[in-house]
């Protein structure tokens, strides 16, 4: 019978390193990995006010839980959770309830922003069955999370992107030929931030999605359950492809992300990315174009 | 041996060879282990875990694919 190195019954086999983990050792390993990423990339510094983007799903809930755990012993760093109600059928109200409960349990201040209030209509009404739901949602959510973080006086915006999300984004950006966006990727982005932008930190970036899901289940956090009904675009296809590759060659996702991170400085140099240099003439938010993508999609007549 | 498998809300009975693991079960069902966690008789186990006759298996979908 297989056992964890401590002798207990395993809950997880990490194929890419060939080790078994019991519940206790698995939780400890994830927590150490999270803390190591925060330390290595200096994601949190004295005086920081961290806003965690909290959807109420497994990844953002895990990010909030681990960040709150890490900051317990630090009195000079504050934490707030921000949820965005995009207006997605019965799906979002359920996850927002989970987000609210988690913040109450952890005693973390929780703020709610909505597309309805910001853009005048919820996502469901805006897209009306369009296949571009994820584009409208993603652009609106990023805009609103940044704006909310700034309004709350945050110095960092923490998001729950895991290894799978990031490996998928690397491949998607390359397949689209979008080197400008590829060059902006990283464990901390927009740092130092151009005026108006809050640097984004991704402490789960080196933890596979399967491990964040297991962590959430073992800790009793919101775990895999209901799924957003709007799933489209290139990402699902890339996800299937990378999962197949990972099954054939364990460690593929890590190799892809780590290789890209090494190439990233050269990509940034090649595209001469200097951050958003201008302000959107409509909303005055930072933008790389005269009119930002949010105004183009959400605020046009 | 026969096991009872629940996946995405549906339960069915499957016949497997003696000595089959959860990994074998996933392969039989055409499911990539990257997208699920396995519960054997209500306990989370690694996919390498051997299954027994009359086991109740729950496959927890991590993220919907399509």
CSV table of N, CA and C in Angstrom, one decimal, chain A residues 149-245:
chain,number,residue,atom,x,y,z
A,149,UNK,N,-10.2,48.6,-6.4
A,149,UNK,CA,-8.9,48.5,-5.5
A,149,UNK,C,-8.4,49.9,-5.3
A,150,UNK,N,-8.4,50.7,-6.4
A,150,UNK,CA,-7.9,52.1,-6.2
A,150,UNK,C,-8.7,52.9,-5.3
A,151,UNK,N,-10.1,52.8,-5.4
A,151,UNK,CA,-11.0,53.5,-4.6
A,151,UNK,C,-10.8,53.1,-3.1
A,152,UNK,N,-10.5,51.9,-2.9
A,152,UNK,CA,-10.3,51.4,-1.5
A,152,UNK,C,-8.9,51.7,-1.0
A,153,UNK,N,-8.1,52.3,-1.8
A,153,UNK,CA,-6.7,52.6,-1.3
A,153,UNK,C,-5.8,51.5,-1.3
A,154,UNK,N,-6.0,50.4,-2.1
A,154,UNK,CA,-5.2,49.3,-2.1
A,154,UNK,C,-3.8,49.6,-2.8
A,155,UNK,N,-2.8,48.8,-2.4
A,155,UNK,CA,-1.5,48.9,-3.0
A,155,UNK,C,-1.2,47.7,-3.9
A,156,UNK,N,-2.0,46.6,-3.7
A,156,UNK,CA,-1.8,45.4,-4.5
A,156,UNK,C,-3.2,44.8,-4.7
A,157,UNK,N,-3.4,44.2,-5.9
A,157,UNK,CA,-4.6,43.5,-6.2
A,157,UNK,C,-4.3,42.0,-6.3
A,158,UNK,N,-4.7,41.2,-5.4
A,158,UNK,CA,-4.4,39.7,-5.5
A,158,UNK,C,-5.5,39.0,-6.2
A,159,UNK,N,-5.1,38.2,-7.2
A,159,UNK,CA,-6.1,37.4,-7.9
A,159,UNK,C,-5.7,35.9,-7.8
A,160,UNK,N,-6.7,35.0,-8.0
A,160,UNK,CA,-6.5,33.6,-7.7
A,160,UNK,C,-6.1,32.8,-8.9
A,161,UNK,N,-5.4,33.4,-9.9
A,161,UNK,CA,-4.9,32.6,-11.1
A,161,UNK,C,-4.0,31.5,-10.7
A,162,UNK,N,-4.3,30.3,-11.1
A,162,UNK,CA,-3.4,29.2,-10.8
A,162,UNK,C,-2.5,28.8,-12.0
A,163,UNK,N,-1.7,27.7,-11.8
A,163,UNK,CA,-0.8,27.3,-12.8
A,163,UNK,C,-1.5,27.1,-14.2
A,164,UNK,N,-2.6,26.4,-14.1
A,164,UNK,CA,-3.3,26.0,-15.3
A,164,UNK,C,-3.8,27.3,-16.1
A,165,UNK,N,-4.3,28.2,-15.3
A,165,UNK,CA,-4.8,29.5,-15.9
A,165,UNK,C,-3.6,30.2,-16.6
A,166,UNK,N,-2.5,30.2,-16.0
A,166,UNK,CA,-1.4,31.0,-16.5
A,166,UNK,C,-0.7,30.3,-17.7
A,167,UNK,N,-0.6,28.9,-17.6
A,167,UNK,CA,-0.1,28.2,-18.7
A,167,UNK,C,-1.0,28.3,-19.9
A,168,UNK,N,-2.3,28.3,-19.7
A,168,UNK,CA,-3.2,28.5,-20.8
A,168,UNK,C,-3.1,29.9,-21.4
A,169,UNK,N,-2.9,30.9,-20.6
A,169,UNK,CA,-2.8,32.3,-21.1
A,169,UNK,C,-1.5,32.4,-21.9
A,170,UNK,N,-0.4,31.8,-21.5
A,170,UNK,CA,0.8,31.8,-22.3
A,170,UNK,C,0.6,31.3,-23.7
A,171,UNK,N,0.0,30.2,-23.7
A,171,UNK,CA,-0.2,29.5,-25.1
A,171,UNK,C,-1.2,30.3,-25.9
A,172,UNK,N,-2.3,30.8,-25.2
A,172,UNK,CA,-3.3,31.6,-26.0
A,172,UNK,C,-2.7,32.9,-26.6
A,173,UNK,N,-1.9,33.6,-25.8
A,173,UNK,CA,-1.2,34.8,-26.3
A,173,UNK,C,-0.3,34.5,-27.4
A,174,UNK,N,0.4,33.4,-27.3
A,174,UNK,CA,1.3,33.1,-28.4
A,174,UNK,C,0.6,32.7,-29.7
A,175,UNK,N,-0.5,31.9,-29.5
A,175,UNK,CA,-1.3,31.5,-30.7
A,175,UNK,C,-2.0,32.6,-31.3
A,176,UNK,N,-2.3,33.6,-30.6
A,176,UNK,CA,-3.0,34.8,-31.1
A,176,UNK,C,-1.9,35.8,-31.7
A,177,UNK,N,-0.7,35.6,-31.4
A,177,UNK,CA,0.4,36.5,-31.8
A,177,UNK,C,0.3,37.8,-30.9
A,178,UNK,N,-0.3,37.7,-29.7
A,178,UNK,CA,-0.4,38.9,-28.9
A,178,UNK,C,0.8,39.0,-27.9
A,179,UNK,N,1.9,39.4,-28.5
A,179,UNK,CA,3.1,39.5,-27.6
A,179,UNK,C,3.0,40.6,-26.6
A,180,UNK,N,2.2,41.7,-26.9
A,180,UNK,CA,2.1,42.8,-26.0
A,180,UNK,C,1.5,42.3,-24.7
A,181,UNK,N,0.4,41.5,-24.9
A,181,UNK,CA,-0.3,40.9,-23.7
A,181,UNK,C,0.6,39.9,-23.0
A,182,UNK,N,1.3,39.1,-23.8
A,182,UNK,CA,2.2,38.1,-23.3
A,182,UNK,C,3.3,38.7,-22.4
A,183,UNK,N,3.8,39.9,-22.9
A,183,UNK,CA,4.9,40.6,-22.2
A,183,UNK,C,4.4,41.1,-20.9
A,184,UNK,N,3.1,41.3,-20.7
A,184,UNK,CA,2.6,41.8,-19.4
A,184,UNK,C,2.4,40.8,-18.4
A,185,UNK,N,2.6,39.5,-18.7
A,185,UNK,CA,2.3,38.4,-17.8
A,185,UNK,C,3.4,38.3,-16.7
A,186,UNK,N,3.1,37.8,-15.6
A,186,UNK,CA,4.1,37.6,-14.5
A,186,UNK,C,3.4,37.3,-13.2
A,187,UNK,N,4.2,37.0,-12.2
A,187,UNK,CA,3.7,36.8,-10.8
A,187,UNK,C,3.3,38.1,-10.2
A,188,UNK,N,3.9,39.2,-10.6
A,188,UNK,CA,3.4,40.5,-10.2
A,188,UNK,C,3.5,41.3,-11.5
A,189,UNK,N,2.3,42.0,-11.8
A,189,UNK,CA,2.3,42.7,-13.1
A,189,UNK,C,2.0,44.2,-12.8
A,190,UNK,N,2.4,44.9,-13.9
A,190,UNK,CA,2.3,46.4,-13.8
A,190,UNK,C,3.0,46.9,-12.6
A,191,UNK,N,4.2,46.5,-12.3
A,191,UNK,CA,5.0,46.9,-11.2
A,191,UNK,C,6.3,47.4,-11.6
A,192,UNK,N,6.7,48.7,-11.4
A,192,UNK,CA,5.9,49.7,-10.8
A,192,UNK,C,4.7,50.1,-11.7
A,193,UNK,N,3.6,50.4,-11.0
A,193,UNK,CA,2.4,50.6,-11.8
A,193,UNK,C,2.3,52.0,-12.3
A,194,UNK,N,1.9,52.1,-13.6
A,194,UNK,CA,1.6,53.4,-14.1
A,194,UNK,C,0.4,54.0,-13.3
A,195,UNK,N,0.3,55.3,-13.3
A,195,UNK,CA,-0.7,56.0,-12.5
A,195,UNK,C,-2.1,55.4,-12.8
A,196,UNK,N,-2.8,55.1,-11.8
A,196,UNK,CA,-4.1,54.6,-11.9
A,196,UNK,C,-4.2,53.1,-11.9
A,197,UNK,N,-3.1,52.4,-12.1
A,197,UNK,CA,-3.1,51.0,-12.1
A,197,UNK,C,-2.6,50.5,-10.7
A,198,UNK,N,-3.3,49.4,-10.3
A,198,UNK,CA,-2.9,48.8,-9.0
A,198,UNK,C,-2.1,47.5,-9.4
A,199,UNK,N,-0.9,47.3,-9.0
A,199,UNK,CA,-0.1,46.1,-9.3
A,199,UNK,C,-0.9,44.8,-8.9
A,200,UNK,N,-0.9,43.9,-9.9
A,200,UNK,CA,-1.7,42.6,-9.6
A,200,UNK,C,-0.7,41.5,-9.2
A,201,UNK,N,-1.0,40.8,-8.1
A,201,UNK,CA,-0.2,39.7,-7.6
A,201,UNK,C,-0.9,38.4,-7.8
A,202,UNK,N,-0.1,37.3,-8.1
A,202,UNK,CA,-0.7,36.0,-8.3
A,202,UNK,C,0.0,34.9,-7.5
A,203,UNK,N,-0.2,34.9,-6.2
A,203,UNK,CA,0.5,33.9,-5.4
A,203,UNK,C,0.2,32.4,-5.7
A,204,UNK,N,-0.9,32.1,-6.4
A,204,UNK,CA,-1.2,30.7,-6.7
A,204,UNK,C,-0.6,30.3,-8.1
A,205,UNK,N,0.2,31.2,-8.6
A,205,UNK,CA,0.6,31.0,-10.0
A,205,UNK,C,1.4,29.7,-10.3
A,206,UNK,N,2.0,29.2,-9.2
A,206,UNK,CA,2.8,27.9,-9.4
A,206,UNK,C,2.1,26.7,-8.7
A,207,UNK,N,0.8,26.9,-8.5
A,207,UNK,CA,0.1,25.7,-7.9
A,207,UNK,C,-1.0,25.3,-8.9
A,208,UNK,N,-0.9,24.0,-9.3
A,208,UNK,CA,-1.8,23.5,-10.4
A,208,UNK,C,-3.3,23.6,-9.9
A,209,UNK,N,-4.2,23.7,-10.8
A,209,UNK,CA,-5.6,23.9,-10.5
A,209,UNK,C,-6.1,22.7,-9.7
A,210,UNK,N,-5.7,21.5,-10.0
A,210,UNK,CA,-6.1,20.3,-9.2
A,210,UNK,C,-5.7,20.4,-7.8
A,211,UNK,N,-4.6,21.0,-7.5
A,211,UNK,CA,-4.1,21.2,-6.1
A,211,UNK,C,-4.9,22.3,-5.4
A,212,UNK,N,-5.2,23.4,-6.1
A,212,UNK,CA,-6.0,24.4,-5.4
A,212,UNK,C,-7.4,23.8,-5.1
A,213,UNK,N,-7.9,23.0,-6.0
A,213,UNK,CA,-9.3,22.4,-5.8
A,213,UNK,C,-9.2,21.5,-4.6
A,214,UNK,N,-8.2,20.7,-4.5
A,214,UNK,CA,-8.0,19.7,-3.4
A,214,UNK,C,-7.8,20.5,-2.1
A,215,UNK,N,-7.0,21.5,-2.1
A,215,UNK,CA,-6.8,22.4,-0.9
A,215,UNK,C,-8.2,22.9,-0.4
A,216,UNK,N,-8.9,23.5,-1.4
A,216,UNK,CA,-10.2,24.1,-1.0
A,216,UNK,C,-11.1,23.0,-0.4
A,217,UNK,N,-11.2,21.8,-0.9
A,217,UNK,CA,-12.0,20.8,-0.4
A,217,UNK,C,-11.6,20.4,1.0
A,218,UNK,N,-10.3,20.2,1.2
A,218,UNK,CA,-9.7,19.7,2.5
A,218,UNK,C,-9.9,20.7,3.6
A,219,UNK,N,-9.9,22.0,3.2
A,219,UNK,CA,-10.0,23.1,4.2
A,219,UNK,C,-11.5,23.5,4.4
A,220,UNK,N,-12.4,22.9,3.6
A,220,UNK,CA,-13.8,23.2,3.7
A,220,UNK,C,-14.1,24.6,3.2
A,221,UNK,N,-13.3,25.0,2.2
A,221,UNK,CA,-13.6,26.3,1.5
A,221,UNK,C,-14.5,26.1,0.4
A,222,UNK,N,-15.1,27.1,-0.2
A,222,UNK,CA,-15.9,26.9,-1.4
A,222,UNK,C,-15.1,26.1,-2.4
A,223,UNK,N,-15.7,25.0,-2.9
A,223,UNK,CA,-14.9,24.0,-3.7
A,223,UNK,C,-15.6,23.8,-5.1
A,224,UNK,N,-15.0,23.0,-6.0
A,224,UNK,CA,-15.6,22.9,-7.3
A,224,UNK,C,-17.1,22.5,-7.2
A,225,UNK,N,-17.9,23.2,-7.9
A,225,UNK,CA,-19.3,22.9,-7.8
A,225,UNK,C,-20.0,23.5,-9.0
A,226,UNK,N,-20.7,24.6,-8.8
A,226,UNK,CA,-21.4,25.2,-9.9
A,226,UNK,C,-20.4,25.9,-10.9
A,227,UNK,N,-20.7,25.9,-12.1
A,227,UNK,CA,-19.7,26.5,-13.1
A,227,UNK,C,-20.5,27.6,-13.9
A,228,UNK,N,-19.7,28.6,-14.3
A,228,UNK,CA,-20.2,29.7,-15.1
A,228,UNK,C,-20.8,29.1,-16.3
A,229,UNK,N,-22.1,29.5,-16.7
A,229,UNK,CA,-22.7,28.9,-17.9
A,229,UNK,C,-22.1,29.5,-19.2
A,230,UNK,N,-21.4,30.6,-19.0
A,230,UNK,CA,-20.8,31.3,-20.2
A,230,UNK,C,-19.3,30.8,-20.4
A,231,UNK,N,-19.2,29.7,-21.1
A,231,UNK,CA,-17.8,29.2,-21.3
A,231,UNK,C,-17.6,29.1,-22.8
A,232,UNK,N,-16.7,30.0,-23.3
A,232,UNK,CA,-16.5,30.0,-24.7
A,232,UNK,C,-15.1,30.5,-25.0
A,233,UNK,N,-14.8,30.8,-26.3
A,233,UNK,CA,-13.5,31.3,-26.7
A,233,UNK,C,-12.5,30.2,-26.9
A,234,UNK,N,-11.2,30.6,-26.9
A,234,UNK,CA,-10.1,29.7,-27.2
A,234,UNK,C,-9.7,28.9,-25.9
A,235,UNK,N,-9.9,29.5,-24.7
A,235,UNK,CA,-9.4,28.9,-23.5
A,235,UNK,C,-9.8,27.4,-23.3
A,236,UNK,N,-11.1,27.1,-23.4
A,236,UNK,CA,-11.5,25.7,-23.2
A,236,UNK,C,-10.7,24.7,-24.1
A,237,UNK,N,-10.4,25.1,-25.3
A,237,UNK,CA,-9.7,24.2,-26.2
A,237,UNK,C,-8.2,24.0,-25.7
A,238,UNK,N,-7.6,25.1,-25.3
A,238,UNK,CA,-6.3,25.1,-24.8
A,238,UNK,C,-6.2,24.3,-23.5
A,239,UNK,N,-7.2,24.4,-22.7
A,239,UNK,CA,-7.3,23.7,-21.5
A,239,UNK,C,-7.2,22.2,-21.7
A,240,UNK,N,-8.1,21.7,-22.7
A,240,UNK,CA,-8.1,20.3,-23.0
A,240,UNK,C,-6.8,19.9,-23.5
A,241,UNK,N,-6.2,20.6,-24.4
A,241,UNK,CA,-4.9,20.3,-25.0
A,241,UNK,C,-3.8,20.2,-23.9
A,242,UNK,N,-3.7,21.2,-23.0
A,242,UNK,CA,-2.7,21.1,-22.0
A,242,UNK,C,-2.9,20.0,-21.0
A,243,UNK,N,-4.1,19.7,-20.7
A,243,UNK,CA,-4.4,18.6,-19.8
A,243,UNK,C,-4.0,17.2,-20.5
A,244,UNK,N,-4.2,17.1,-21.8
A,244,UNK,CA,-3.8,15.9,-22.5
A,244,UNK,C,-2.3,15.8,-22.5
A,245,UNK,N,-1.6,16.9,-22.7
A,245,UNK,CA,-0.1,16.9,-22.7
A,245,UNK,C,0.4,16.6,-21.3
